[in-house]
Short mmCIF file of C-alpha atoms and ligand atoms in Angstrom, two decimals:
data_model
loop_
_atom_site.label_atom_id
_atom_site.label_comp_id
_atom_site.label_asym_id
_atom_site.label_seq_id
_atom_site.Cartn_x
_atom_site.Cartn_y
_atom_site.Cartn_z
CA UNK A 1046 10.89 -34.59 -57.77
CA UNK A 1047 11.29 -34.51 -61.54
CA UNK A 1048 11.52 -37.90 -63.25
CA UNK A 1049 11.79 -38.66 -66.93
CA UNK A 1050 13.73 -40.46 -69.59
CA UNK A 1051 15.75 -40.21 -72.75
CA UNK A 1052 13.56 -39.66 -75.82
CA UNK A 1053 13.89 -39.13 -79.55
CA UNK A 1054 13.65 -35.59 -80.85
CA UNK A 1055 13.49 -36.81 -84.48
CA UNK A 1056 9.86 -35.73 -84.85
CA UNK A 1057 10.53 -32.34 -83.31
CA UNK A 1058 11.07 -30.82 -79.89
CA UNK A 1059 7.44 -29.90 -79.22
CA UNK A 1060 6.21 -33.36 -80.24
CA UNK A 1061 8.79 -34.95 -77.91
CA UNK A 1062 7.61 -32.88 -74.96
CA UNK A 1063 3.99 -33.82 -75.63
CA UNK A 1064 4.91 -37.51 -75.66
CA UNK A 1065 6.82 -36.95 -72.40
CA UNK A 1066 3.67 -35.63 -70.74
CA UNK A 1067 1.91 -38.75 -71.93
CA UNK A 1068 4.54 -40.89 -70.22
CA UNK A 1069 4.10 -38.91 -66.99
CA UNK A 1070 7.62 -37.49 -67.34
CA UNK A 1071 8.56 -33.98 -66.27
CA UNK A 1072 12.14 -34.13 -67.51
CA UNK A 1073 13.30 -35.28 -70.94
CA UNK A 1074 16.76 -35.89 -72.36
CA UNK A 1075 17.53 -35.86 -76.08
CA UNK A 1076 20.47 -35.99 -78.50
CA UNK A 1077 21.11 -32.73 -80.38
CA UNK A 1078 22.01 -34.76 -83.47
CA UNK A 1079 22.77 -38.30 -84.53
CA UNK A 1080 24.57 -39.75 -81.47
CA UNK A 1081 27.01 -41.66 -83.66
CA UNK A 1082 28.12 -38.60 -85.56
CA UNK A 1083 30.00 -35.48 -84.62
CA UNK A 1084 29.28 -33.69 -87.84
CA UNK A 1085 28.11 -30.17 -87.05
CA UNK A 1086 24.39 -29.82 -87.60
CA UNK A 1087 23.14 -26.67 -89.28
CA UNK A 1088 19.99 -25.35 -87.62
CA UNK A 1089 17.76 -22.30 -87.49
CA UNK A 1090 18.11 -20.80 -84.04
CA UNK A 1091 14.92 -18.77 -84.35
CA UNK A 1092 12.86 -21.75 -85.50
CA UNK A 1093 14.14 -23.89 -82.60
CA UNK A 1094 13.35 -21.16 -80.09
CA UNK A 1095 9.84 -20.77 -81.53
CA UNK A 1096 9.21 -24.49 -81.32
CA UNK A 1097 10.35 -24.56 -77.69
CA UNK A 1098 8.10 -21.58 -76.92
CA UNK A 1099 5.07 -23.58 -78.13
CA UNK A 1100 5.51 -26.05 -75.26
CA UNK A 1101 6.66 -23.69 -72.54
CA UNK A 1102 3.46 -24.17 -70.56
CA UNK A 1103 4.23 -27.89 -70.17
CA UNK A 1104 6.74 -27.23 -67.37
CA UNK A 1105 9.18 -29.90 -68.45
CA UNK A 1106 12.91 -29.55 -67.88
CA UNK A 1107 15.03 -30.68 -70.81
CA UNK A 1108 18.55 -32.07 -70.82
CA UNK A 1109 20.66 -32.40 -73.95
CA UNK A 1110 23.20 -35.23 -74.26
CA UNK A 1111 26.22 -34.88 -76.54
CA UNK A 1112 26.96 -37.71 -78.99
CA UNK A 1113 29.32 -40.20 -77.38
CA UNK A 1114 31.75 -40.34 -80.26
CA UNK A 1115 33.59 -37.19 -79.22
CA UNK A 1116 36.76 -37.65 -77.21
CA UNK A 1117 37.65 -34.61 -75.11
CA UNK A 1118 41.12 -36.03 -74.46
CA UNK A 1119 42.14 -37.06 -77.95
CA UNK A 1120 45.83 -36.48 -78.71
CA UNK A 1121 45.03 -36.01 -82.42
CA UNK A 1122 44.73 -32.31 -83.33
CA UNK A 1123 42.26 -32.85 -86.17
CA UNK A 1124 40.00 -34.98 -83.97
CA UNK A 1125 40.30 -32.39 -81.23
CA UNK A 1126 39.09 -29.67 -83.58
CA UNK A 1127 36.17 -31.83 -84.65
CA UNK A 1128 35.23 -32.60 -81.02
CA UNK A 1129 35.34 -28.93 -80.08
CA UNK A 1130 33.21 -27.88 -83.05
CA UNK A 1131 30.73 -30.66 -82.28
CA UNK A 1132 30.26 -29.74 -78.62
CA UNK A 1133 30.02 -26.03 -79.45
CA UNK A 1134 27.24 -26.98 -81.90
CA UNK A 1135 25.50 -29.08 -79.22
CA UNK A 1136 25.61 -26.21 -76.74
CA UNK A 1137 24.14 -23.86 -79.34
CA UNK A 1138 21.33 -26.28 -80.15
CA UNK A 1139 20.59 -26.82 -76.45
CA UNK A 1140 20.58 -23.10 -75.84
CA UNK A 1141 18.22 -22.44 -78.75
CA UNK A 1142 15.75 -24.92 -77.22
CA UNK A 1143 16.13 -23.31 -73.80
CA UNK A 1144 17.70 -26.45 -72.38
CA UNK A 1145 19.66 -25.68 -69.21
CA UNK A 1146 22.13 -28.59 -69.37
CA UNK A 1147 24.33 -30.36 -71.89
CA UNK A 1148 25.77 -33.68 -70.65
CA UNK A 1149 29.17 -34.68 -72.03
CA UNK A 1150 31.23 -37.77 -71.35
CA UNK A 1151 34.72 -37.32 -69.95
CA UNK A 1152 37.64 -37.99 -72.28
CA UNK A 1153 39.61 -41.16 -73.01
CA UNK A 1154 43.36 -40.76 -72.76
CA UNK A 1155 43.92 -43.59 -75.31
CA UNK A 1156 47.31 -44.54 -73.95
CA UNK A 1157 48.67 -41.04 -73.30
CA UNK A 1158 48.13 -41.50 -69.57
CA UNK A 1159 45.59 -39.88 -67.22
CA UNK A 1160 47.63 -36.75 -66.62
CA UNK A 1161 48.02 -35.86 -70.29
CA UNK A 1162 44.43 -36.91 -70.96
CA UNK A 1163 43.15 -34.66 -68.21
CA UNK A 1164 45.23 -31.71 -69.41
CA UNK A 1165 43.89 -32.13 -72.95
CA UNK A 1166 40.33 -32.39 -71.70
CA UNK A 1167 40.73 -29.14 -69.78
CA UNK A 1168 42.15 -27.34 -72.84
CA UNK A 1169 39.29 -28.62 -74.98
CA UNK A 1170 36.63 -27.56 -72.47
CA UNK A 1171 38.22 -24.12 -72.09
CA UNK A 1172 38.06 -23.63 -75.82
CA UNK A 1173 34.45 -24.82 -76.04
CA UNK A 1174 33.38 -22.43 -73.29
CA UNK A 1175 35.31 -19.55 -74.83
CA UNK A 1176 33.47 -20.05 -78.10
CA UNK A 1177 29.90 -20.22 -76.80
CA UNK A 1178 27.85 -17.75 -74.86
CA UNK A 1179 24.41 -18.65 -73.66
CA UNK A 1180 22.86 -20.10 -70.57
CA UNK A 1181 23.35 -23.84 -71.06
CA UNK A 1182 25.62 -25.40 -68.47
CA UNK A 1183 28.00 -28.19 -69.43
CA UNK A 1184 27.72 -31.27 -67.22
CA UNK A 1185 30.58 -33.76 -67.03
CA UNK A 1186 29.24 -37.27 -66.59
CA UNK A 1187 31.06 -39.85 -64.48
CA UNK A 1188 32.21 -42.83 -66.54
CA UNK A 1189 32.31 -46.59 -66.04
CA UNK A 1190 36.09 -46.45 -66.48
CA UNK A 1191 35.86 -48.52 -69.62
CA UNK A 1192 39.21 -48.70 -71.45
CA UNK A 1193 41.07 -45.44 -70.86
CA UNK A 1194 38.06 -43.34 -69.81
CA UNK A 1195 38.71 -40.51 -67.37
CA UNK A 1196 36.23 -39.13 -64.84
CA UNK A 1197 35.57 -42.39 -63.03
CA UNK A 1198 35.62 -41.04 -59.48
CA UNK A 1199 34.33 -37.95 -57.67
CA UNK A 1200 37.97 -36.93 -57.11
CA UNK A 1201 38.77 -37.13 -60.81
CA UNK A 1202 35.71 -35.08 -61.70
CA UNK A 1203 36.48 -32.49 -59.05
CA UNK A 1204 40.07 -32.19 -60.23
CA UNK A 1205 38.93 -31.39 -63.75
CA UNK A 1206 36.37 -28.95 -62.42
CA UNK A 1207 38.72 -26.97 -60.19
CA UNK A 1208 41.21 -26.54 -63.02
CA UNK A 1209 38.65 -24.90 -65.32
CA UNK A 1210 38.65 -21.10 -65.43
CA UNK A 1211 34.95 -20.87 -66.32
CA UNK A 1212 34.03 -23.48 -63.71
CA UNK A 1213 30.71 -21.77 -62.87
CA UNK A 1214 29.49 -22.90 -66.32
CA UNK A 1215 30.32 -26.54 -65.58
CA UNK A 1216 28.62 -29.06 -63.30
CA UNK A 1217 28.26 -32.83 -63.02
CA UNK A 1218 25.82 -35.51 -64.12
CA UNK A 1219 25.90 -38.62 -61.93
CA UNK A 1220 25.09 -41.98 -63.52
CA UNK A 1221 24.38 -44.89 -61.14
CA UNK A 1222 25.19 -47.61 -63.71
CA UNK A 1223 28.55 -46.02 -64.50
CA UNK A 1224 29.41 -45.52 -60.82
CA UNK A 1225 28.57 -49.16 -60.08
CA UNK A 1226 30.53 -50.54 -63.04
CA UNK A 1227 33.41 -48.22 -62.18
CA UNK A 1228 33.65 -49.74 -58.70
CA UNK A 1229 32.44 -46.56 -56.96
CA UNK A 1230 28.94 -47.47 -55.87
CA UNK A 1231 29.83 -50.11 -53.28
CA UNK A 1232 26.67 -51.01 -51.38
CA UNK A 1233 28.55 -53.28 -48.96
CA UNK A 1234 29.94 -50.08 -47.36
CA UNK A 1235 27.07 -47.82 -48.28
CA UNK A 1236 27.28 -45.36 -45.38
CA UNK A 1237 30.84 -44.47 -46.34
CA UNK A 1238 30.05 -44.24 -50.06
CA UNK A 1239 26.94 -42.20 -49.34
CA UNK A 1240 29.07 -39.71 -47.39
CA UNK A 1241 31.64 -39.48 -50.18
CA UNK A 1242 29.05 -38.89 -52.90
CA UNK A 1243 27.30 -36.39 -50.69
CA UNK A 1244 30.40 -34.27 -50.02
CA UNK A 1245 29.15 -30.70 -50.47
CA UNK A 1246 31.91 -29.71 -52.94
CA UNK A 1247 30.76 -32.53 -55.24
CA UNK A 1248 27.05 -32.79 -54.50
CA UNK A 1249 26.47 -29.06 -54.95
CA UNK A 1250 27.61 -29.36 -58.57
CA UNK A 1251 25.51 -32.39 -59.50
CA UNK A 1252 22.65 -31.06 -61.63
CA UNK A 1253 21.24 -34.22 -63.18
CA UNK A 1254 20.97 -37.82 -62.03
CA UNK A 1255 21.08 -40.64 -64.58
CA UNK A 1256 19.23 -43.50 -62.94
CA UNK A 1257 20.15 -46.79 -64.57
CA UNK A 1258 20.69 -50.35 -63.45
CA UNK A 1259 23.76 -52.25 -64.68
CA UNK A 1260 23.98 -55.46 -66.70
CA UNK A 1261 27.61 -55.78 -65.64
CA UNK A 1262 28.84 -56.62 -62.17
CA UNK A 1263 30.33 -54.29 -59.60
CA UNK A 1264 33.67 -52.91 -60.83
CA UNK A 1265 33.36 -54.60 -64.24
CA UNK A 1266 34.38 -51.31 -65.93
CA UNK A 1267 31.87 -51.90 -68.68
CA UNK A 1268 28.94 -49.66 -69.46
CA UNK A 1269 25.79 -51.71 -70.15
CA UNK A 1270 22.52 -50.36 -68.79
CA UNK A 1271 19.75 -52.63 -67.45
CA UNK A 1272 16.09 -51.99 -66.59
CA UNK A 1273 15.61 -50.49 -63.13
CA UNK A 1274 15.81 -53.10 -60.39
CA UNK A 1275 16.47 -55.87 -62.91
CA UNK A 1276 20.24 -55.61 -63.18
CA UNK A 1277 23.17 -56.16 -60.87
CA UNK A 1278 22.33 -53.15 -58.70
CA UNK A 1279 18.81 -54.47 -58.23
CA UNK A 1280 17.13 -53.48 -54.97
CA UNK A 1281 20.05 -51.27 -54.01
CA UNK A 1282 18.86 -48.71 -56.56
CA UNK A 1283 15.91 -48.15 -54.30
CA UNK A 1284 18.26 -47.74 -51.35
CA UNK A 1285 20.22 -45.18 -53.38
CA UNK A 1286 17.08 -43.21 -54.22
CA UNK A 1287 15.67 -43.31 -50.75
CA UNK A 1288 18.98 -42.08 -49.30
CA UNK A 1289 18.10 -38.62 -50.58
CA UNK A 1290 21.36 -38.13 -52.54
CA UNK A 1291 20.92 -35.34 -55.15
CA UNK A 1292 17.29 -35.43 -54.09
CA UNK A 1293 16.16 -32.20 -55.71
CA UNK A 1294 17.81 -32.92 -59.06
CA UNK A 1295 16.01 -34.13 -62.20
CA UNK A 1296 16.23 -37.89 -62.75
CA UNK A 1297 16.74 -39.18 -66.30
CA UNK A 1298 16.24 -42.88 -66.99
CA UNK A 1299 18.29 -44.32 -69.87
CA UNK A 1300 17.44 -48.00 -69.61
CA UNK A 1301 17.22 -50.36 -72.59
CA UNK A 1302 13.46 -50.35 -73.22
CA UNK A 1303 12.21 -51.77 -76.51
CA UNK A 1304 9.91 -48.85 -77.12
CA UNK A 1305 9.64 -45.34 -75.65
CA UNK A 1306 6.20 -46.25 -74.27
CA UNK A 1307 7.82 -48.66 -71.82
CA UNK A 1308 9.43 -45.77 -69.99
CA UNK A 1309 6.02 -45.18 -68.46
CA UNK A 1310 6.57 -48.27 -66.29
CA UNK A 1311 10.13 -47.28 -65.42
CA UNK A 1312 8.96 -43.80 -64.34
CA UNK A 1313 6.14 -45.32 -62.31
CA UNK A 1314 8.64 -47.65 -60.62
CA UNK A 1315 10.77 -44.69 -59.53
CA UNK A 1316 7.80 -42.71 -58.27
CA UNK A 1317 6.76 -45.77 -56.28
CA UNK A 1318 10.22 -46.16 -54.74
CA UNK A 1319 10.32 -42.50 -53.78
CA UNK A 1320 6.94 -42.79 -52.13
CA UNK A 1321 8.47 -45.48 -49.90
ZN1 ZN B 407 24.25 -41.65 -68.50
ZN1 ZN B 408 26.06 -45.42 -69.95
#
């Protein structure tokens, strides 16, 4: 099983992959640009591809994560155009690096209501996919349901997915912290929840697992990650992992470590849990 973490690509893609090896990671997630900005980043496609080729022998899967400032459901046309251009840019960067997945957060309806928000999100995604070719798949991440966030449940994610015309280019990323904060990951009725999350029509589209603990309580609808096993999910994270859900999918840890080096312990923890 592939286990890794979110890392900084600021010193270059090849350097990031070499540091990942050092942390005993075989999957790495990175931001294509400043995560607080959706300004389109100019880049040299050839140079990125050459840099990625230098580290091909390392056998590490990479995952790109879109900046969280974009809102796929914004009712404002100018913001919509900016969001589309930003995600198109992210997909192009990911593709240049040979990254198979780009994770994006579902939209926020900001008072327009879930139906309108979902319709906007679908229009935006259709336009993004129409503008980009390439191999990188777009993964919709489940949200904590903070504020007016969409995509909180498996049903909501599946509804968006089935309404997309290019749905074969779209999958899901499942985040344990978000699912717990959203009131989805209820360990007091785990067998039922396990069955729902494992439904083939959903599970078959999950390509990446974000393994995080939660600082906030069950159903708190707030997204604050905690170190593995040290948050509100605690020991149940181990139960989740050992249940075999999304078992063959790469695991990315995005916990609040002080320094990248500390991910070594988080990765070791997960490998230990998986070993029993
Ligand atoms: Zn996540
Ligand atoms: Zn989060």
